[in-house]
PDB file of C-alpha atoms and ligand atoms in Angstrom:
ATOM      1  CA  MET L  23       0.000   0.000   0.000  1.00  0.00           C
ATOM      2  CA  ARG L  24       1.221   3.516  -0.801  1.00  0.00           C
ATOM      3  CA  HIS L  25       0.481   7.011   0.472  1.00  0.00           C
ATOM      4  CA  PHE L  26       0.778  10.231  -1.542  1.00  0.00           C
ATOM      5  CA  LEU L  27       2.467  12.628   0.889  1.00  0.00           C
ATOM      6  CA  THR L  28       5.210  14.274  -1.164  1.00  0.00           C
ATOM      7  CA  LEU L  29       6.702  13.751  -4.621  1.00  0.00           C
ATOM      8  CA  LYS L  30       9.943  12.941  -2.785  1.00  0.00           C
ATOM      9  CA  ASP L  31       8.570   9.413  -2.265  1.00  0.00           C
ATOM     10  CA  TYR L  32       7.816   8.912  -5.960  1.00  0.00           C
ATOM     11  CA  THR L  33      10.006   7.928  -8.904  1.00  0.00           C
ATOM     12  CA  LYS L  34       9.849   9.713 -12.215  1.00  0.00           C
ATOM     13  CA  GLU L  35       8.180   6.629 -13.701  1.00  0.00           C
ATOM     14  CA  GLU L  36       5.505   6.579 -11.008  1.00  0.00           C
ATOM     15  CA  ILE L  37       4.736  10.291 -11.438  1.00  0.00           C
ATOM     16  CA  LEU L  38       4.352   9.808 -15.185  1.00  0.00           C
ATOM     17  CA  GLU L  39       2.234   6.680 -14.619  1.00  0.00           C
ATOM     18  CA  ILE L  40      -0.189   8.698 -12.436  1.00  0.00           C
ATOM     19  CA  ILE L  41      -0.337  11.436 -15.066  1.00  0.00           C
ATOM     20  CA  ASP L  42      -1.044   8.897 -17.845  1.00  0.00           C
ATOM     21  CA  LEU L  43      -3.813   7.398 -15.761  1.00  0.00           C
ATOM     22  CA  ALA L  44      -5.274  10.856 -15.074  1.00  0.00           C
ATOM     23  CA  PHE L  45      -5.307  11.612 -18.817  1.00  0.00           C
ATOM     24  CA  LYS L  46      -6.948   8.250 -19.538  1.00  0.00           C
ATOM     25  CA  ILE L  47      -9.681   8.975 -16.982  1.00  0.00           C
ATOM     26  CA  LYS L  48     -10.086  12.515 -18.337  1.00  0.00           C
ATOM     27  CA  LYS L  49     -10.500  11.156 -21.857  1.00  0.00           C
ATOM     28  CA  GLU L  50     -13.068   8.601 -20.725  1.00  0.00           C
ATOM     29  CA  LEU L  51     -15.065  11.336 -18.986  1.00  0.00           C
ATOM     30  CA  LYS L  52     -14.918  13.665 -21.984  1.00  0.00           C
ATOM     31  CA  SER L  53     -15.982  10.921 -24.396  1.00  0.00           C
ATOM     32  CA  ASP L  54     -18.954   9.953 -22.207  1.00  0.00           C
ATOM     33  CA  THR L  55     -17.473   6.581 -21.313  1.00  0.00           C
ATOM     34  CA  PRO L  56     -16.525   7.167 -17.668  1.00  0.00           C
ATOM     35  CA  LYS L  57     -15.562   4.091 -15.668  1.00  0.00           C
ATOM     36  CA  THR L  58     -16.342   3.699 -11.993  1.00  0.00           C
ATOM     37  CA  TYR L  59     -12.905   2.536 -10.844  1.00  0.00           C
ATOM     38  CA  LEU L  60     -13.664   3.103  -7.138  1.00  0.00           C
ATOM     39  CA  ASN L  61     -17.151   1.615  -6.823  1.00  0.00           C
ATOM     40  CA  ASN L  62     -18.564   1.853  -3.301  1.00  0.00           C
ATOM     41  CA  GLN L  63     -15.362   3.247  -1.838  1.00  0.00           C
ATOM     42  CA  THR L  64     -15.416   6.088   0.661  1.00  0.00           C
ATOM     43  CA  LEU L  65     -12.895   8.905   0.871  1.00  0.00           C
ATOM     44  CA  GLY L  66     -12.579  10.961   4.059  1.00  0.00           C
ATOM     45  CA  MET L  67     -11.394  14.546   3.496  1.00  0.00           C
ATOM     46  CA  ILE L  68      -9.998  16.248   6.586  1.00  0.00           C
ATOM     47  CA  PHE L  69      -9.616  19.999   6.210  1.00  0.00           C
ATOM     48  CA  GLU L  70      -7.781  22.082   8.783  1.00  0.00           C
ATOM     49  CA  LYS L  71      -7.582  24.964   6.274  1.00  0.00           C
ATOM     50  CA  SER L  72      -9.973  26.430   3.686  1.00  0.00           C
ATOM     51  CA  SER L  73     -10.293  25.063   0.158  1.00  0.00           C
ATOM     52  CA  THR L  74     -12.296  25.423  -3.031  1.00  0.00           C
ATOM     53  CA  ARG L  75     -10.459  23.397  -5.681  1.00  0.00           C
ATOM     54  CA  THR L  76      -9.059  20.624  -3.530  1.00  0.00           C
ATOM     55  CA  ARG L  77     -12.340  19.962  -1.786  1.00  0.00           C
ATOM     56  CA  VAL L  78     -14.496  20.040  -4.903  1.00  0.00           C
ATOM     57  CA  SER L  79     -12.087  18.071  -7.093  1.00  0.00           C
ATOM     58  CA  PHE L  80     -11.660  15.252  -4.580  1.00  0.00           C
ATOM     59  CA  GLU L  81     -15.343  15.144  -3.713  1.00  0.00           C
ATOM     60  CA  VAL L  82     -16.635  15.246  -7.285  1.00  0.00           C
ATOM     61  CA  GLY L  83     -13.786  12.995  -8.428  1.00  0.00           C
ATOM     62  CA  MET L  84     -14.780  10.335  -5.915  1.00  0.00           C
ATOM     63  CA  TYR L  85     -18.475  10.516  -6.939  1.00  0.00           C
ATOM     64  CA  GLN L  86     -17.569  10.228 -10.611  1.00  0.00           C
ATOM     65  CA  LEU L  87     -15.452   7.172  -9.827  1.00  0.00           C
ATOM     66  CA  GLY L  88     -18.411   5.435  -8.187  1.00  0.00           C
ATOM     67  CA  GLY L  89     -17.596   6.170  -4.568  1.00  0.00           C
ATOM     68  CA  SER L  90     -18.524   8.777  -2.025  1.00  0.00           C
ATOM     69  CA  ALA L  91     -16.652  11.423  -0.068  1.00  0.00           C
ATOM     70  CA  LEU L  92     -17.033  12.829   3.433  1.00  0.00           C
ATOM     71  CA  PHE L  93     -16.050  16.408   4.209  1.00  0.00           C
ATOM     72  CA  LEU L  94     -14.516  16.468   7.675  1.00  0.00           C
ATOM     73  CA  SER L  95     -13.739  19.971   8.858  1.00  0.00           C
ATOM     74  CA  SER L  96     -11.339  19.959  11.780  1.00  0.00           C
ATOM     75  CA  ASN L  97     -13.726  22.388  13.501  1.00  0.00           C
ATOM     76  CA  ASP L  98     -16.315  19.647  13.573  1.00  0.00           C
ATOM     77  CA  ILE L  99     -14.317  16.522  14.328  1.00  0.00           C
ATOM     78  CA  GLN L 100     -12.524  15.660  17.565  1.00  0.00           C
ATOM     79  CA  LEU L 101      -9.121  16.269  15.932  1.00  0.00           C
ATOM     80  CA  GLY L 102      -9.864  19.979  16.339  1.00  0.00           C
ATOM     81  CA  ARG L 103     -10.378  19.436  20.087  1.00  0.00           C
ATOM     82  CA  GLY L 104      -7.072  17.652  20.524  1.00  0.00           C
ATOM     83  CA  GLU L 105      -7.712  14.012  19.612  1.00  0.00           C
ATOM     84  CA  PRO L 106      -4.287  12.799  18.416  1.00  0.00           C
ATOM     85  CA  MET L 107      -3.526  12.258  14.731  1.00  0.00           C
ATOM     86  CA  LYS L 108      -2.534   8.676  15.461  1.00  0.00           C
ATOM     87  CA  ASP L 109      -5.898   7.837  17.056  1.00  0.00           C
ATOM     88  CA  THR L 110      -7.862   9.594  14.319  1.00  0.00           C
ATOM     89  CA  ALA L 111      -5.841   7.709  11.710  1.00  0.00           C
ATOM     90  CA  ARG L 112      -6.571   4.307  13.231  1.00  0.00           C
ATOM     91  CA  VAL L 113     -10.271   5.010  13.730  1.00  0.00           C
ATOM     92  CA  LEU L 114     -10.791   6.366  10.211  1.00  0.00           C
ATOM     93  CA  SER L 115      -8.820   3.479   8.700  1.00  0.00           C
ATOM     94  CA  ARG L 116     -11.458   1.101  10.122  1.00  0.00           C
ATOM     95  CA  MET L 117     -14.253   2.952   8.335  1.00  0.00           C
ATOM     96  CA  LEU L 118     -12.878   4.553   5.183  1.00  0.00           C
ATOM     97  CA  ASP L 119     -11.049   3.341   2.079  1.00  0.00           C
ATOM     98  CA  MET L 120      -8.838   6.412   1.632  1.00  0.00           C
ATOM     99  CA  VAL L 121      -8.120   9.662   3.438  1.00  0.00           C
ATOM    100  CA  MET L 122      -7.096  13.074   2.108  1.00  0.00           C
ATOM    101  CA  ILE L 123      -5.788  15.645   4.582  1.00  0.00           C
ATOM    102  CA  ARG L 124      -5.151  19.369   4.319  1.00  0.00           C
ATOM    103  CA  THR L 125      -3.232  20.399   7.413  1.00  0.00           C
ATOM    104  CA  PHE L 126      -0.418  22.580   8.698  1.00  0.00           C
ATOM    105  CA  SER L 127       2.621  20.440   9.446  1.00  0.00           C
ATOM    106  CA  GLN L 128       4.043  17.817   7.120  1.00  0.00           C
ATOM    107  CA  GLU L 129       5.140  15.920  10.238  1.00  0.00           C
ATOM    108  CA  GLY L 130       1.523  15.779  11.449  1.00  0.00           C
ATOM    109  CA  LEU L 131       0.444  14.406   8.086  1.00  0.00           C
ATOM    110  CA  GLU L 132       3.255  11.848   8.163  1.00  0.00           C
ATOM    111  CA  GLU L 133       2.304  10.801  11.663  1.00  0.00           C
ATOM    112  CA  PHE L 134      -1.264  10.274  10.506  1.00  0.00           C
ATOM    113  CA  ALA L 135      -0.061   8.215   7.529  1.00  0.00           C
ATOM    114  CA  ALA L 136       2.256   6.122   9.692  1.00  0.00           C
ATOM    115  CA  HIS L 137      -0.754   4.973  11.728  1.00  0.00           C
ATOM    116  CA  ALA L 138      -3.239   4.652   8.868  1.00  0.00           C
ATOM    117  CA  THR L 139      -3.922   1.341   7.185  1.00  0.00           C
ATOM    118  CA  VAL L 140      -5.541   2.958   4.139  1.00  0.00           C
ATOM    119  CA  PRO L 141      -3.842   5.260   1.596  1.00  0.00           C
ATOM    120  CA  VAL L 142      -3.390   8.851   2.783  1.00  0.00           C
ATOM    121  CA  ILE L 143      -3.138  11.790   0.364  1.00  0.00           C
ATOM    122  CA  ASN L 144      -1.602  15.184   1.091  1.00  0.00           C
ATOM    123  CA  GLY L 145      -4.150  17.847   0.162  1.00  0.00           C
ATOM    124  CA  LEU L 146      -1.644  20.591   1.152  1.00  0.00           C
ATOM    125  CA  THR L 147       0.616  21.163   4.134  1.00  0.00           C
ATOM    126  CA  ASP L 148       2.834  24.121   4.982  1.00  0.00           C
ATOM    127  CA  ALA L 149       5.674  22.236   3.259  1.00  0.00           C
ATOM    128  CA  TYR L 150       4.134  20.710   0.109  1.00  0.00           C
ATOM    129  CA  HIS L 151       1.137  20.626  -2.225  1.00  0.00           C
ATOM    130  CA  PRO L 152       1.961  17.600  -4.412  1.00  0.00           C
ATOM    131  CA  VAL L 153      -1.518  16.985  -5.895  1.00  0.00           C
ATOM    132  CA  GLN L 154      -1.411  20.501  -7.367  1.00  0.00           C
ATOM    133  CA  LEU L 155       1.790  19.709  -9.259  1.00  0.00           C
ATOM    134  CA  ILE L 156       0.265  16.678 -10.964  1.00  0.00           C
ATOM    135  CA  ALA L 157      -2.398  19.011 -12.400  1.00  0.00           C
ATOM    136  CA  ASP L 158       0.225  21.611 -13.303  1.00  0.00           C
ATOM    137  CA  TYR L 159       2.354  19.140 -15.211  1.00  0.00           C
ATOM    138  CA  MET L 160      -0.743  17.822 -17.024  1.00  0.00           C
ATOM    139  CA  THR L 161      -1.460  21.399 -18.093  1.00  0.00           C
ATOM    140  CA  MET L 162       2.112  21.805 -19.317  1.00  0.00           C
ATOM    141  CA  ILE L 163       1.751  18.622 -21.377  1.00  0.00           C
ATOM    142  CA  GLU L 164      -1.526  19.833 -22.905  1.00  0.00           C
ATOM    143  CA  HIS L 165       0.063  23.144 -23.859  1.00  0.00           C
ATOM    144  CA  GLY L 166       3.173  21.525 -25.356  1.00  0.00           C
ATOM    145  CA  LYS L 167       5.571  22.722 -22.662  1.00  0.00           C
ATOM    146  CA  THR L 168       7.359  19.580 -21.605  1.00  0.00           C
ATOM    147  CA  LYS L 169      10.203  19.364 -24.115  1.00  0.00           C
ATOM    148  CA  ASP L 170      13.239  20.650 -22.173  1.00  0.00           C
ATOM    149  CA  PRO L 171      11.120  23.323 -20.524  1.00  0.00           C
ATOM    150  CA  ILE L 172      12.370  26.235 -18.464  1.00  0.00           C
ATOM    151  CA  ILE L 173      10.024  26.954 -15.588  1.00  0.00           C
ATOM    152  CA  ALA L 174      10.280  30.216 -13.654  1.00  0.00           C
ATOM    153  CA  TYR L 175       8.581  30.412 -10.287  1.00  0.00           C
ATOM    154  CA  VAL L 176       8.409  33.974  -9.023  1.00  0.00           C
ATOM    155  CA  GLY L 177       7.464  34.530  -5.397  1.00  0.00           C
ATOM    156  CA  ASP L 178       7.357  33.026  -1.955  1.00  0.00           C
ATOM    157  CA  GLY L 179       9.528  29.958  -1.215  1.00  0.00           C
ATOM    158  CA  ASN L 180       6.434  28.165   0.082  1.00  0.00           C
ATOM    159  CA  ASN L 181       4.635  24.818  -0.277  1.00  0.00           C
ATOM    160  CA  ILE L 182       4.040  25.387  -4.002  1.00  0.00           C
ATOM    161  CA  ALA L 183       7.672  26.356  -4.629  1.00  0.00           C
ATOM    162  CA  HIS L 184       8.819  23.270  -2.697  1.00  0.00           C
ATOM    163  CA  SER L 185       6.564  21.069  -4.787  1.00  0.00           C
ATOM    164  CA  TRP L 186       7.975  22.569  -7.987  1.00  0.00           C
ATOM    165  CA  LEU L 187      11.453  21.806  -6.620  1.00  0.00           C
ATOM    166  CA  MET L 188      10.542  18.166  -6.104  1.00  0.00           C
ATOM    167  CA  LEU L 189       8.860  17.834  -9.491  1.00  0.00           C
ATOM    168  CA  ALA L 190      11.836  19.363 -11.298  1.00  0.00           C
ATOM    169  CA  ALA L 191      14.285  17.247  -9.319  1.00  0.00           C
ATOM    170  CA  LYS L 192      12.386  14.061 -10.163  1.00  0.00           C
ATOM    171  CA  LEU L 193      11.525  14.746 -13.792  1.00  0.00           C
ATOM    172  CA  GLY L 194      14.783  16.532 -14.625  1.00  0.00           C
ATOM    173  CA  PHE L 195      13.786  19.913 -16.062  1.00  0.00           C
ATOM    174  CA  GLU L 196      15.096  23.462 -15.598  1.00  0.00           C
ATOM    175  CA  LEU L 197      13.538  25.326 -12.694  1.00  0.00           C
ATOM    176  CA  ARG L 198      14.390  28.851 -11.639  1.00  0.00           C
ATOM    177  CA  ILE L 199      13.007  30.161  -8.384  1.00  0.00           C
ATOM    178  CA  ALA L 200      13.104  33.894  -7.660  1.00  0.00           C
ATOM    179  CA  SER L 201      12.193  34.983  -4.135  1.00  0.00           C
ATOM    180  CA  PRO L 202      12.933  38.051  -2.047  1.00  0.00           C
ATOM    181  CA  ARG L 203      15.638  37.700   0.598  1.00  0.00           C
ATOM    182  CA  ASP L 204      14.316  35.909   3.696  1.00  0.00           C
ATOM    183  CA  TYR L 205      11.528  34.272   1.670  1.00  0.00           C
ATOM    184  CA  GLU L 206      13.660  31.607  -0.023  1.00  0.00           C
ATOM    185  CA  CYS L 207      12.713  27.921  -0.005  1.00  0.00           C
ATOM    186  CA  ASP L 208      13.530  25.719   2.979  1.00  0.00           C
ATOM    187  CA  GLY L 209      17.244  24.836   2.966  1.00  0.00           C
ATOM    188  CA  ARG L 210      16.648  21.136   3.706  1.00  0.00           C
ATOM    189  CA  ILE L 211      14.206  20.799   0.846  1.00  0.00           C
ATOM    190  CA  ILE L 212      16.640  22.608  -1.469  1.00  0.00           C
ATOM    191  CA  ASP L 213      19.466  20.248  -0.442  1.00  0.00           C
ATOM    192  CA  HIS L 214      17.299  17.218  -1.051  1.00  0.00           C
ATOM    193  CA  ALA L 215      16.213  18.497  -4.466  1.00  0.00           C
ATOM    194  CA  MET L 216      19.807  19.328  -5.437  1.00  0.00           C
ATOM    195  CA  ARG L 217      20.937  15.791  -4.559  1.00  0.00           C
ATOM    196  CA  LEU L 218      18.134  14.317  -6.673  1.00  0.00           C
ATOM    197  CA  ALA L 219      18.964  16.709  -9.509  1.00  0.00           C
ATOM    198  CA  GLU L 220      22.435  15.192  -9.789  1.00  0.00           C
ATOM    199  CA  THR L 221      20.877  11.988 -11.085  1.00  0.00           C
ATOM    200  CA  SER L 222      17.842  13.340 -12.927  1.00  0.00           C
ATOM    201  CA  GLY L 223      19.779  16.085 -14.733  1.00  0.00           C
ATOM    202  CA  ALA L 224      17.493  18.859 -13.448  1.00  0.00           C
ATOM    203  CA  HIS L 225      18.910  22.385 -13.560  1.00  0.00           C
ATOM    204  CA  ILE L 226      17.731  24.199 -10.472  1.00  0.00           C
ATOM    205  CA  ARG L 227      18.739  27.814  -9.880  1.00  0.00           C
ATOM    206  CA  PHE L 228      17.796  30.430  -7.315  1.00  0.00           C
ATOM    207  CA  TYR L 229      17.507  34.173  -7.828  1.00  0.00           C
ATOM    208  CA  HIS L 230      16.629  37.335  -5.968  1.00  0.00           C
ATOM    209  CA  ASP L 231      15.943  39.211  -9.183  1.00  0.00           C
ATOM    210  CA  PRO L 232      12.778  37.868 -10.851  1.00  0.00           C
ATOM    211  CA  LYS L 233      13.716  39.460 -14.190  1.00  0.00           C
ATOM    212  CA  LEU L 234      16.749  37.205 -14.478  1.00  0.00           C
ATOM    213  CA  ALA L 235      14.701  34.135 -13.581  1.00  0.00           C
ATOM    214  CA  VAL L 236      11.993  34.630 -16.207  1.00  0.00           C
ATOM    215  CA  LYS L 237      14.326  35.292 -19.150  1.00  0.00           C
ATOM    216  CA  ASP L 238      13.351  32.966 -22.031  1.00  0.00           C
ATOM    217  CA  ALA L 239      11.171  30.831 -19.766  1.00  0.00           C
ATOM    218  CA  ASP L 240       8.507  28.530 -21.229  1.00  0.00           C
ATOM    219  CA  VAL L 241       6.333  28.671 -18.137  1.00  0.00           C
ATOM    220  CA  ILE L 242       5.992  31.453 -15.587  1.00  0.00           C
ATOM    221  CA  THR L 243       4.207  30.653 -12.378  1.00  0.00           C
ATOM    222  CA  THR L 244       3.625  32.220  -9.001  1.00  0.00           C
ATOM    223  CA  ASP L 245       1.529  31.843  -5.860  1.00  0.00           C
ATOM    224  CA  THR L 246       0.091  34.059  -3.169  1.00  0.00           C
ATOM    225  CA  TRP L 247       2.546  36.015  -1.028  1.00  0.00           C
ATOM    226  CA  ILE L 248       0.385  35.286   2.012  1.00  0.00           C
ATOM    227  CA  SER L 249      -0.325  31.615   2.494  1.00  0.00           C
ATOM    228  CA  MET L 250      -3.024  30.284   4.778  1.00  0.00           C
ATOM    229  CA  GLY L 251      -1.895  30.861   8.351  1.00  0.00           C
ATOM    230  CA  GLN L 252       0.249  33.925   7.470  1.00  0.00           C
ATOM    231  CA  GLU L 253      -2.554  36.489   7.416  1.00  0.00           C
ATOM    232  CA  GLU L 254      -1.018  38.551  10.213  1.00  0.00           C
ATOM    233  CA  GLU L 255       2.163  39.061   8.177  1.00  0.00           C
ATOM    234  CA  LYS L 256       0.282  40.598   5.260  1.00  0.00           C
ATOM    235  CA  ALA L 257       1.494  44.210   5.579  1.00  0.00           C
ATOM    236  CA  LYS L 258       5.137  43.194   5.923  1.00  0.00           C
ATOM    237  CA  ARG L 259       4.973  40.667   3.130  1.00  0.00           C
ATOM    238  CA  VAL L 260       3.336  43.062   0.678  1.00  0.00           C
ATOM    239  CA  LYS L 261       6.215  45.451   1.338  1.00  0.00           C
ATOM    240  CA  ASP L 262       8.910  42.775   1.110  1.00  0.00           C
ATOM    241  CA  PHE L 263       7.589  41.334  -2.166  1.00  0.00           C
ATOM    242  CA  LYS L 264       7.706  44.655  -3.993  1.00  0.00           C
ATOM    243  CA  GLY L 265       8.927  44.049  -7.547  1.00  0.00           C
ATOM    244  CA  PHE L 266       7.788  40.420  -7.569  1.00  0.00           C
ATOM    245  CA  MET L 267       4.404  40.873  -9.245  1.00  0.00           C
ATOM    246  CA  VAL L 268       4.149  38.912 -12.501  1.00  0.00           C
ATOM    247  CA  ASP L 269       2.971  41.640 -14.869  1.00  0.00           C
ATOM    248  CA  SER L 270       3.056  42.103 -18.634  1.00  0.00           C
ATOM    249  CA  ALA L 271       6.582  43.535 -18.545  1.00  0.00           C
ATOM    250  CA  MET L 272       7.784  40.405 -16.775  1.00  0.00           C
ATOM    251  CA  MET L 273       5.869  38.098 -19.139  1.00  0.00           C
ATOM    252  CA  ALA L 274       7.514  39.894 -22.067  1.00  0.00           C
ATOM    253  CA  LEU L 275      10.926  38.682 -20.912  1.00  0.00           C
ATOM    254  CA  ALA L 276       9.880  35.040 -21.273  1.00  0.00           C
ATOM    255  CA  LYS L 277       9.489  33.196 -24.590  1.00  0.00           C
ATOM    256  CA  LYS L 278       6.766  34.671 -26.797  1.00  0.00           C
ATOM    257  CA  ASP L 279       4.579  31.609 -26.437  1.00  0.00           C
ATOM    258  CA  ALA L 280       5.205  31.116 -22.704  1.00  0.00           C
ATOM    259  CA  ILE L 281       2.248  30.135 -20.568  1.00  0.00           C
ATOM    260  CA  PHE L 282       1.254  31.463 -17.156  1.00  0.00           C
ATOM    261  CA  LEU L 283       0.216  29.053 -14.395  1.00  0.00           C
ATOM    262  CA  HIS L 284      -1.190  29.784 -10.939  1.00  0.00           C
ATOM    263  CA  CYS L 285      -2.554  27.205  -8.516  1.00  0.00           C
ATOM    264  CA  LEU L 286      -5.209  29.746  -7.407  1.00  0.00           C
ATOM    265  CA  PRO L 287      -6.657  31.446  -5.488  1.00  0.00           C
ATOM    266  CA  ALA L 288      -4.946  34.478  -7.063  1.00  0.00           C
ATOM    267  CA  TYR L 289      -4.691  37.930  -5.564  1.00  0.00           C
ATOM    268  CA  ARG L 290      -4.803  40.454  -8.391  1.00  0.00           C
ATOM    269  CA  GLU L 291      -2.256  43.247  -8.347  1.00  0.00           C
ATOM    270  CA  TYR L 292      -0.244  41.463  -5.671  1.00  0.00           C
ATOM    271  CA  GLU L 293       1.576  38.381  -7.024  1.00  0.00           C
ATOM    272  CA  VAL L 294       0.050  38.761 -10.507  1.00  0.00           C
ATOM    273  CA  SER L 295      -1.489  41.604 -12.475  1.00  0.00           C
ATOM    274  CA  GLU L 296      -5.082  41.458 -13.688  1.00  0.00           C
ATOM    275  CA  GLU L 297      -3.756  41.810 -17.231  1.00  0.00           C
ATOM    276  CA  VAL L 298      -1.591  38.680 -17.034  1.00  0.00           C
ATOM    277  CA  LEU L 299      -4.145  36.646 -15.129  1.00  0.00           C
ATOM    278  CA  GLU L 300      -6.863  37.405 -17.678  1.00  0.00           C
ATOM    279  CA  GLY L 301      -4.487  37.571 -20.651  1.00  0.00           C
ATOM    280  CA  PRO L 302      -3.992  35.139 -23.556  1.00  0.00           C
ATOM    281  CA  GLN L 303      -0.961  33.410 -22.026  1.00  0.00           C
ATOM    282  CA  SER L 304      -2.818  32.498 -18.849  1.00  0.00           C
ATOM    283  CA  VAL L 305      -4.049  28.882 -18.732  1.00  0.00           C
ATOM    284  CA  ILE L 306      -5.182  28.972 -15.117  1.00  0.00           C
ATOM    285  CA  PHE L 307      -8.623  27.506 -15.695  1.00  0.00           C
ATOM    286  CA  ASP L 308      -7.270  24.556 -17.694  1.00  0.00           C
ATOM    287  CA  GLU L 309      -4.947  24.067 -14.741  1.00  0.00           C
ATOM    288  CA  ALA L 310      -7.814  24.299 -12.235  1.00  0.00           C
ATOM    289  CA  GLU L 311      -9.905  21.797 -14.211  1.00  0.00           C
ATOM    290  CA  ASN L 312      -6.985  19.401 -14.273  1.00  0.00           C
ATOM    291  CA  ARG L 313      -7.162  19.235 -10.490  1.00  0.00           C
ATOM    292  CA  LEU L 314     -10.260  17.056 -10.941  1.00  0.00           C
ATOM    293  CA  HIS L 315      -8.573  14.679 -13.352  1.00  0.00           C
ATOM    294  CA  ALA L 316      -5.331  14.638 -11.355  1.00  0.00           C
ATOM    295  CA  GLN L 317      -7.072  13.666  -8.111  1.00  0.00           C
ATOM    296  CA  LYS L 318      -8.836  10.838  -9.894  1.00  0.00           C
ATOM    297  CA  GLY L 319      -5.554   9.596 -11.338  1.00  0.00           C
ATOM    298  CA  ILE L 320      -3.950   9.677  -7.894  1.00  0.00           C
ATOM    299  CA  MET L 321      -6.833   7.886  -6.162  1.00  0.00           C
ATOM    300  CA  VAL L 322      -7.143   5.164  -8.789  1.00  0.00           C
ATOM    301  CA  TRP L 323      -3.360   4.647  -8.837  1.00  0.00           C
ATOM    302  CA  LEU L 324      -3.266   4.296  -5.037  1.00  0.00           C
ATOM    303  CA  ASP L 325      -6.174   1.870  -5.173  1.00  0.00           C
ATOM    304  CA  GLN L 326      -4.414  -0.252  -7.787  1.00  0.00           C
ATOM    305  CA  LYS L 327      -1.269  -0.408  -5.642  1.00  0.00           C
ATOM    306  CA  ARG L 328      -3.035  -2.082  -2.757  1.00  0.00           C
ATOM    307  CA  LYS L 329      -4.505  -4.871  -4.855  1.00  0.00           C
TER     308      LYS L 329
HETATM  309  N1   CP W 423      -4.985  25.378  -5.475  1.00  0.00           N
HETATM  310  C1   CP W 423      -5.689  24.931  -4.426  1.00  0.00           C
HETATM  311  O1   CP W 423      -5.322  23.968  -3.755  1.00  0.00           O
HETATM  312  O2   CP W 423      -6.867  25.579  -4.214  1.00  0.00           O
HETATM  313  P1   CP W 423      -7.820  25.437  -2.942  1.00  0.00           P
HETATM  314  O3   CP W 423      -7.118  26.054  -1.768  1.00  0.00           O
HETATM  315  O4   CP W 423      -9.067  26.176  -3.330  1.00  0.00           O
HETATM  316  O5   CP W 423      -8.087  23.980  -2.696  1.00  0.00           O
HETATM  317  N1  NVA W 424       0.582  28.653  -0.740  1.00  0.00           N
HETATM  318  C1  NVA W 424      -0.863  28.675  -0.651  1.00  0.00           C
HETATM  319  C2  NVA W 424      -1.459  27.682  -1.608  1.00  0.00           C
HETATM  320  C3  NVA W 424      -2.958  27.668  -1.640  1.00  0.00           C
HETATM  321  C4  NVA W 424      -3.513  26.642  -2.576  1.00  0.00           C
HETATM  322  C5  NVA W 424      -1.278  28.376   0.776  1.00  0.00           C
HETATM  323  O1  NVA W 424      -0.680  27.484   1.394  1.00  0.00           O
HETATM  324  O2  NVA W 424      -2.180  29.039   1.283  1.00  0.00           O
END
């Protein structure tokens, strides 16, 4: 049995296998021949933070696959009142077929998974958002951006940046991350990615000047400057991220046919201008739709691994 906690645990072949499966399931849905791969299975979805895409894509994905999904807000379950992760994991494993968790610490998620006897999926932690990257790479494939691509991530060295690091390190592409000083990615995650890059051939570079990072890029991407849980730092962050908005001038430095990705939700005129977000290079809604297909690929893959 496997969990899906970080791309660190996955080989390049496995990541591509999940993506192939997600495309197969997407094609079946679009051609009106959907298959119910997870008949009568139940997914529990624990949310300790807000969500639109992750919640809806997992919930609808599970219904479309023939199963059902339970939304478990931490405000409503005993976890929110201090019941330990390890107890919750063992109880839910007796009743559910799979669990998705959106929580704060990666360690908490890993503790849950260590005690679960059903597959556990990371629906975002402070450290990683791996399900998002499956959808992002699918979107790159659909827009013809996977042949020796240069990806430029402009912004906070957060969970999304860390997930890009892992994806690049595993698949072996060029990734440039530009962040303001003091907002760089976690040093341990960088070290891990750099070690992996030695074998995969990934070129990973870090910048403080976003203009250098986006030069001739095939994909420009960013994320909010204020992640969930950082609301009190908003004023300081907005000041510190000055010059990091992806606007038309920045897009113009990339390749002419570069695409713009954003995991969403987006904050206009902060990390991205309205013009770029709504402009012709932006493929954010293809990316958002792919969340649905990606989650299905991940769930069906995990189900197949336990058989
Ligand atoms: N991108 C993403 O995970 O969106 P939600 O927070 O709406 O789930
Ligand atoms: N970095 C953001 C991603 C939201 C999908 C956050 O953690 O809030």
